[in-house]
Coordinates of C-alpha atoms and ligand atoms in Angstrom, one line a residue:
M18 CA 28.7 36.0 27.3
I19 CA 27.3 32.8 26.3
R20 CA 24.8 34.8 24.1
T21 CA 27.6 36.6 22.3
L22 CA 29.0 33.2 21.7
V23 CA 25.9 31.7 20.3
T24 CA 25.4 34.7 18.1
S25 CA 28.8 34.6 16.6
L26 CA 28.3 30.9 16.0
I27 CA 25.0 31.6 14.3
L28 CA 26.8 34.3 12.0
L29 CA 29.5 32.0 11.2
L30 CA 27.2 29.2 10.3
A31 CA 25.2 31.8 8.1
A32 CA 28.3 32.9 6.3
L33 CA 29.3 29.2 5.8
F34 CA 26.0 28.4 4.1
A35 CA 25.9 31.5 2.1
A36 CA 29.5 30.6 0.9
M37 CA 28.2 27.1 0.1
A38 CA 25.1 28.1 -1.7
P39 CA 26.3 29.4 -5.1
S40 CA 28.2 26.0 -5.7
L41 CA 25.1 24.0 -4.8
A42 CA 22.9 26.0 -6.9
A43 CA 25.5 25.5 -9.8
S44 CA 25.5 21.8 -9.5
K45 CA 21.8 21.7 -9.4
A46 CA 21.7 23.8 -12.6
D47 CA 24.2 21.2 -14.0
V48 CA 21.7 18.4 -13.0
E49 CA 18.9 20.3 -14.7
A50 CA 20.9 20.5 -17.9
Q51 CA 21.6 16.7 -17.6
F52 CA 17.9 16.2 -17.2
S53 CA 17.1 17.9 -20.4
R54 CA 19.5 16.0 -22.2
W55 CA 18.2 12.8 -20.6
L56 CA 14.7 13.7 -21.8
E57 CA 15.7 14.1 -25.1
A58 CA 18.4 11.2 -25.7
D59 CA 17.1 8.6 -23.1
L60 CA 13.5 9.0 -22.6
W61 CA 12.2 10.3 -25.8
P62 CA 13.0 7.1 -27.9
D63 CA 11.1 4.9 -25.5
A64 CA 8.1 7.4 -25.5
R65 CA 8.0 7.3 -29.2
R66 CA 8.3 3.4 -29.3
A67 CA 5.2 3.6 -26.8
G68 CA 3.1 5.7 -29.3
V69 CA 3.7 9.2 -28.0
S70 CA 3.9 12.0 -30.6
K71 CA 6.6 14.6 -30.5
P72 CA 4.4 17.6 -29.8
V73 CA 2.7 15.7 -26.7
F74 CA 6.2 14.7 -25.5
E75 CA 7.3 18.4 -25.8
R76 CA 4.1 20.0 -24.1
A77 CA 4.5 17.6 -21.3
F78 CA 8.1 18.6 -20.5
S79 CA 7.9 22.3 -21.6
G80 CA 9.5 24.5 -18.8
L81 CA 9.4 21.5 -16.5
Q82 CA 12.1 21.6 -13.8
L83 CA 13.1 18.7 -11.5
D84 CA 11.3 18.5 -8.2
W85 CA 14.0 18.7 -5.6
D86 CA 11.7 18.4 -2.6
L87 CA 10.7 14.8 -3.2
P88 CA 12.1 12.0 -1.0
D89 CA 14.6 9.1 -2.0
L90 CA 16.4 11.3 -4.8
A91 CA 19.7 10.3 -6.1
P92 CA 20.9 13.3 -8.2
P93 CA 23.8 12.5 -10.4
G94 CA 27.0 13.8 -9.0
F95 CA 25.6 14.3 -5.5
P96 CA 26.6 12.2 -2.5
K97 CA 24.7 9.0 -2.5
P98 CA 21.6 9.2 -0.2
K99 CA 22.4 7.3 3.1
Q100 CA 20.7 4.0 3.2
R101 CA 18.2 4.5 6.2
A102 CA 19.3 1.8 8.8
Q103 CA 16.2 -0.2 8.5
S104 CA 17.8 -3.0 10.7
Q105 CA 17.7 -0.5 13.6
A106 CA 14.0 0.3 13.1
E107 CA 11.6 -1.0 15.5
F108 CA 9.0 -3.3 14.2
R109 CA 5.6 -1.5 15.2
S110 CA 2.8 -3.5 16.6
P111 CA 0.2 -4.3 13.9
G112 CA -2.3 -2.5 16.2
A113 CA -0.7 0.7 15.6
Y114 CA -2.0 0.7 12.0
F115 CA -5.7 0.7 13.2
S116 CA -6.4 4.2 14.6
E117 CA -9.8 4.0 16.0
K118 CA -10.4 7.6 15.5
R119 CA -9.7 7.6 12.0
L120 CA -11.5 4.5 11.3
Q121 CA -14.7 6.0 13.1
G122 CA -14.4 9.1 10.9
L123 CA -14.0 7.4 7.6
A124 CA -17.0 5.0 8.6
A125 CA -19.2 8.0 9.4
S126 CA -18.4 9.8 6.1
G127 CA -18.6 6.5 4.3
R128 CA -22.1 5.7 5.6
S129 CA -23.4 9.0 4.4
L130 CA -21.6 8.8 0.9
M131 CA -23.0 5.4 0.4
K132 CA -26.6 6.8 0.8
K133 CA -25.6 9.9 -1.4
H134 CA -24.2 7.7 -4.3
A135 CA -26.6 4.7 -3.7
R136 CA -27.8 4.5 -7.3
T137 CA -24.4 4.8 -8.7
L138 CA -22.9 2.3 -6.4
A139 CA -25.7 -0.2 -7.2
G140 CA -25.0 0.0 -10.9
I141 CA -21.3 -0.2 -10.3
E142 CA -21.9 -3.4 -8.0
Q143 CA -24.2 -4.8 -10.5
R144 CA -21.7 -4.5 -13.3
Y145 CA -18.4 -5.4 -11.5
G146 CA -19.6 -7.5 -8.6
V147 CA -17.6 -5.7 -5.9
P148 CA -19.6 -4.6 -2.8
A149 CA -20.3 -1.0 -2.6
S150 CA -18.9 -0.9 1.0
I151 CA -15.6 -2.2 -0.2
I152 CA -15.4 0.3 -3.0
V153 CA -16.2 3.2 -0.5
A154 CA -13.7 2.0 2.0
I155 CA -10.8 2.1 -0.6
W156 CA -12.1 5.6 -1.8
G157 CA -12.0 6.8 1.9
R158 CA -8.6 5.3 2.7
E159 CA -6.9 6.5 -0.5
S160 CA -8.0 10.0 -0.9
G161 CA -10.5 10.8 1.9
F162 CA -13.5 10.3 -0.6
G163 CA -11.7 12.5 -3.0
R164 CA -11.4 15.3 -0.4
A165 CA -7.7 14.9 0.2
K166 CA -5.4 17.5 -1.6
I167 CA -3.5 15.9 -4.3
P168 CA -1.5 18.9 -5.2
H169 CA 1.5 17.4 -7.4
S170 CA 2.0 17.2 -11.2
A171 CA 2.4 13.5 -11.6
V172 CA 4.4 14.1 -14.7
R173 CA 6.9 16.1 -12.7
V174 CA 7.1 13.7 -9.8
L175 CA 7.5 10.7 -12.1
A176 CA 10.1 12.3 -14.6
T177 CA 12.1 13.4 -11.5
K178 CA 12.1 10.0 -10.0
A179 CA 12.6 8.2 -13.4
F180 CA 15.7 10.5 -13.7
M181 CA 17.2 10.5 -10.3
S182 CA 15.7 8.4 -7.7
T183 CA 16.8 5.1 -5.7
R184 CA 14.1 3.2 -7.9
P185 CA 14.4 4.7 -11.5
D186 CA 13.1 1.6 -13.3
L187 CA 9.8 1.7 -11.7
F188 CA 9.2 5.3 -12.3
R189 CA 10.4 5.0 -16.0
T190 CA 7.5 2.7 -16.6
E191 CA 5.1 4.9 -15.0
I192 CA 6.2 8.3 -16.8
L193 CA 5.9 6.4 -20.0
A194 CA 2.5 5.5 -19.1
A195 CA 1.6 8.9 -18.1
L196 CA 2.8 10.1 -21.6
V197 CA 0.5 7.4 -23.2
I198 CA -2.4 8.9 -21.2
L199 CA -1.6 12.3 -22.4
E200 CA -1.4 11.2 -26.0
R201 CA -4.7 9.4 -25.8
S202 CA -6.7 11.8 -23.7
G203 CA -5.5 15.0 -25.4
V204 CA -5.4 16.7 -21.9
P205 CA -2.6 19.0 -20.7
A206 CA 0.0 17.5 -18.3
S207 CA -1.2 19.6 -15.4
T208 CA -4.5 17.9 -15.1
L209 CA -2.8 14.7 -14.1
K210 CA -2.5 15.6 -10.4
G211 CA -0.8 13.0 -8.1
S212 CA 0.7 12.3 -4.8
W213 CA 4.5 12.9 -4.1
A214 CA 4.8 9.2 -5.2
G215 CA 3.0 9.8 -8.4
A216 CA -0.4 8.1 -7.4
M217 CA -3.0 9.9 -9.1
G218 CA -6.5 11.0 -8.5
Q219 CA -9.3 9.8 -6.1
P220 CA -8.4 6.0 -6.3
Q221 CA -4.7 6.8 -6.2
F222 CA -3.7 5.0 -9.5
L223 CA -0.2 4.9 -10.7
P224 CA -0.4 5.7 -14.6
S225 CA 0.1 2.1 -15.6
S226 CA -2.9 1.1 -13.4
Y227 CA -4.9 4.0 -14.8
L228 CA -4.3 2.6 -18.4
K229 CA -5.3 -1.0 -17.2
H230 CA -8.4 -0.2 -14.9
A231 CA -9.7 3.3 -15.1
V232 CA -13.1 3.4 -16.6
D233 CA -15.9 6.0 -17.7
F234 CA -19.0 5.4 -15.7
D235 CA -20.8 8.8 -15.9
G236 CA -21.0 8.5 -19.7
D237 CA -19.0 11.5 -21.0
G238 CA -16.5 9.3 -22.7
K239 CA -13.6 10.1 -20.5
A240 CA -12.2 8.1 -17.4
D241 CA -11.8 11.1 -15.1
I242 CA -10.5 9.9 -11.8
W243 CA -9.8 13.4 -10.6
N244 CA -13.1 15.0 -11.0
S245 CA -15.8 12.4 -11.4
V246 CA -17.0 10.3 -8.4
P247 CA -18.8 7.8 -10.6
D248 CA -15.6 7.2 -12.7
S249 CA -13.5 7.0 -9.6
L250 CA -15.7 4.5 -7.9
A251 CA -16.3 2.4 -10.9
S252 CA -12.4 2.3 -11.6
I253 CA -11.8 1.0 -8.2
A254 CA -14.4 -1.6 -8.8
N255 CA -13.0 -2.5 -12.1
Y256 CA -9.4 -2.8 -10.6
L257 CA -10.6 -5.3 -8.1
A258 CA -12.8 -7.2 -10.7
Q259 CA -9.8 -7.5 -12.9
S260 CA -7.5 -8.6 -10.1
G261 CA -10.0 -11.6 -9.6
W262 CA -12.8 -10.5 -7.1
V263 CA -15.0 -13.4 -6.6
R264 CA -18.6 -12.1 -6.7
G265 CA -20.9 -12.9 -3.9
R266 CA -18.0 -13.7 -1.4
D267 CA -16.9 -11.6 1.7
W268 CA -13.5 -10.5 2.4
G269 CA -13.1 -12.5 5.6
F270 CA -14.4 -12.9 9.2
E271 CA -12.9 -12.3 12.5
A272 CA -12.7 -15.8 14.1
V273 CA -11.5 -17.5 17.3
I274 CA -9.0 -20.4 17.0
P275 CA -9.6 -22.5 20.1
Q276 CA -7.1 -23.8 22.5
G277 CA -5.3 -26.9 21.4
V278 CA -5.6 -25.7 17.6
T279 CA -2.4 -24.3 16.3
C280 CA -2.1 -21.0 15.1
A281 CA 0.5 -22.3 12.5
L282 CA -2.2 -23.2 9.9
E283 CA -1.7 -19.8 8.3
G284 CA -1.0 -18.7 4.8
P285 CA -2.8 -18.2 1.4
D286 CA -1.0 -21.5 0.2
R287 CA -2.9 -23.5 2.9
A288 CA -6.4 -22.6 1.7
K289 CA -9.1 -25.2 2.6
P290 CA -12.9 -25.2 2.5
I291 CA -14.0 -23.0 5.3
R292 CA -16.0 -25.9 6.8
D293 CA -12.9 -27.8 7.2
F294 CA -11.7 -25.0 9.5
T295 CA -15.1 -25.1 11.5
D296 CA -14.7 -28.9 12.0
M297 CA -11.5 -28.1 13.9
G298 CA -13.5 -26.0 16.1
I299 CA -12.7 -22.5 14.6
I300 CA -15.7 -20.1 15.0
R301 CA -16.6 -16.5 14.1
I302 CA -16.1 -14.3 17.0
S303 CA -19.7 -12.8 16.5
G304 CA -21.0 -16.3 17.5
R305 CA -22.9 -16.3 14.1
P306 CA -22.2 -19.3 11.7
F307 CA -20.3 -18.8 8.5
P308 CA -22.8 -18.4 5.6
E309 CA -23.4 -21.8 3.9
H310 CA -22.2 -20.7 0.5
E311 CA -18.9 -19.5 2.3
R312 CA -18.4 -22.8 4.1
K313 CA -18.2 -24.6 1.2
A314 CA -15.6 -22.3 -0.5
P315 CA -12.0 -21.9 0.3
G316 CA -10.7 -19.8 3.2
M317 CA -7.4 -19.1 4.8
V318 CA -6.2 -18.6 8.4
L319 CA -4.7 -15.2 9.0
V320 CA -3.1 -14.2 12.3
P321 CA -1.1 -10.9 11.7
A322 CA -0.1 -10.8 15.4
G323 CA 0.0 -14.6 16.2
V324 CA -1.9 -15.4 19.3
F325 CA -1.3 -11.7 20.4
G326 CA -4.2 -10.2 18.6
P327 CA -7.3 -10.8 16.3
E328 CA -7.5 -14.1 14.2
F329 CA -9.2 -14.3 11.0
I330 CA -10.6 -16.6 8.4
V331 CA -10.1 -14.8 5.0
T332 CA -11.3 -15.4 1.5
P333 CA -9.6 -15.1 -1.8
N334 CA -11.0 -11.7 -1.9
F335 CA -8.8 -10.5 0.9
Y336 CA -5.8 -11.2 -1.4
V337 CA -7.6 -9.3 -4.2
I338 CA -7.5 -6.2 -1.9
K339 CA -4.0 -6.9 -1.5
E340 CA -3.5 -6.5 -5.1
Y341 CA -4.6 -2.9 -4.5
N342 CA -1.9 -2.3 -1.8
N343 CA 0.3 -5.3 -0.9
S344 CA 0.0 -5.3 2.8
D345 CA -2.1 -7.6 5.2
L346 CA -2.7 -4.7 7.4
Y347 CA -4.0 -2.5 4.5
A348 CA -6.4 -5.2 3.4
L349 CA -7.8 -5.9 7.1
F350 CA -8.2 -2.0 7.5
I351 CA -10.4 -2.0 4.2
G352 CA -12.2 -5.1 5.3
N353 CA -12.9 -3.7 8.7
L354 CA -13.9 -0.3 7.4
A355 CA -16.2 -1.9 4.7
D356 CA -17.9 -3.9 7.6
R357 CA -18.2 -0.6 9.8
I358 CA -20.0 1.1 6.7
A359 CA -22.1 -1.7 5.8
H360 CA -23.1 -3.3 9.2
G361 CA -22.3 -0.7 11.6
V362 CA -19.7 -2.9 13.5
G363 CA -16.8 -1.5 15.4
A364 CA -13.2 -2.3 15.9
F365 CA -11.9 -6.0 15.8
V366 CA -13.3 -7.7 19.0
T367 CA -10.1 -9.2 20.2
P368 CA -7.6 -6.5 21.0
W369 CA -4.2 -6.1 19.5
G370 CA -1.8 -7.1 22.2
K371 CA 1.4 -5.7 23.3
S372 CA 3.3 -7.4 20.5
G373 CA 5.9 -5.8 18.4
G374 CA 8.6 -3.4 19.8
M375 CA 11.4 -5.7 18.7
L376 CA 14.2 -4.4 16.4
R377 CA 13.9 -5.5 12.9
S378 CA 17.6 -6.7 13.1
D379 CA 16.6 -9.1 16.1
I380 CA 13.6 -10.4 14.1
A381 CA 16.0 -11.0 11.2
R382 CA 18.3 -12.9 13.6
L383 CA 15.3 -15.0 14.8
Q384 CA 14.5 -15.7 11.1
Q385 CA 18.0 -16.7 10.3
A386 CA 18.0 -19.2 13.3
L387 CA 14.8 -20.8 11.9
E388 CA 16.3 -20.9 8.5
K389 CA 19.3 -22.8 9.7
S390 CA 16.8 -25.4 11.2
G391 CA 15.4 -25.7 7.8
Y392 CA 12.3 -23.4 8.0
D393 CA 10.8 -21.3 5.3
V394 CA 10.6 -17.7 6.6
G395 CA 10.0 -16.2 3.4
G396 CA 13.5 -14.5 3.6
A397 CA 15.2 -13.0 6.7
D398 CA 14.0 -9.4 6.2
G399 CA 13.1 -8.5 9.7
L400 CA 9.3 -8.4 8.9
P401 CA 7.3 -11.2 10.4
G402 CA 5.1 -12.3 7.4
Y403 CA 2.9 -15.4 7.5
K404 CA 5.8 -17.8 6.5
T405 CA 7.9 -16.5 9.6
R406 CA 4.8 -16.6 11.9
R407 CA 3.8 -20.2 11.0
S408 CA 7.4 -21.3 11.2
I409 CA 7.6 -20.0 14.7
G410 CA 4.5 -21.7 15.6
E411 CA 5.7 -25.1 14.2
W412 CA 9.3 -24.7 15.8
Q413 CA 7.4 -24.0 19.2
A414 CA 5.2 -27.0 19.0
R415 CA 8.2 -29.3 17.9
N416 CA 10.0 -27.8 21.0
G417 CA 7.4 -28.4 23.6
Q418 CA 6.2 -24.6 23.7
A419 CA 2.7 -23.4 23.2
P420 CA 2.5 -22.1 19.7
G421 CA 2.4 -18.2 19.6
C422 CA 3.3 -17.6 15.8
F423 CA 4.9 -14.2 16.6
P424 CA 8.5 -13.1 17.4
T425 CA 9.2 -12.4 20.9
P426 CA 12.5 -11.5 22.8
A427 CA 12.1 -14.7 24.8
L428 CA 11.8 -16.8 21.8
L429 CA 14.9 -15.2 20.3
K430 CA 16.8 -16.3 23.4
S431 CA 15.6 -19.9 23.3
L432 CA 16.4 -20.0 19.6
R433 CA 20.0 -19.1 20.1
Ligands
CA519 CA1 -16.5 10.1 -17.3

């Protein structure tokens, strides 16, 4: 009996979908027609102003249809995509970002590829001043050293997203940059392979980054970040060099902030010569001294999980890595992976504690309470960045608590 009911229900649903399909298909066809008109009337004038010729423009979009499988689409005439209830999302512990298995795998491949490409990397390091281990770490993280499948047409992804996504302006800039690449290089659009987000080739450059940073290093006159390893590695190095990489300096050091010294020293805007931090009693967790040239140069305290995880003294180069991908955890991942490749070290010594697990909406409430008391938390967005973390530490110190510099449920209670 139940089976009969389920079967009829399935049949009914199938019939319903079949009835809906033609109308959906019709409206998709309508959107495709709008897309063709948009290419001609809206995008082409801007492309022409950017120096793209009509034949290159037409070849790029000949027979091209929208990619309906991409995330975050907002097709005209379709119901608006539901804003994901981010406030209900849990803030994950920073430790979840550092998969030991993945890091060990990338480090092992990275070490053997460092040897394989040693001569190329030495030449790149000399020209751009960026350590080979940092370049190889980014290469591994971005595309599995060029082994990851990067199957999408960047032109199709970017055109779709410029036409109908939740962030059309960003993608409009990038599709125009992609057209400029086609104009200058003369290659067919199909050679620009990218991710579902339009990031291209082994370094995962958006087209605007390609135009700014991609270089030819194997001497064939083309900056080929899809097929050439020397070009890919040199382009990553050039990206970092142009973003301000300081030759001869490290990215940072895992450190220990001693009892009695506050974690609220954090932030890129609170740089001091590293020796000022060592004068306070901050040491490297390895027990080795900071190199003398680093002691004289500026450094910054970084505590991504407050006192509940590893603590760092980072250098301005840490923030250069963030120019590649604007995330503290990304830059730490790259720094740690580079150290594993170059020096054979393992995970950070201090474990990531059991922080995290709060709802973003609760963290936002905590931030709002701090804002009411006059603290700068960098915006109540539910994400505990350095301004939030050090404001928590300062509030705790003023209210007779030991600074922890990280949101906790207990803290939210005492702030209310
Ligand atoms: Ca080349």
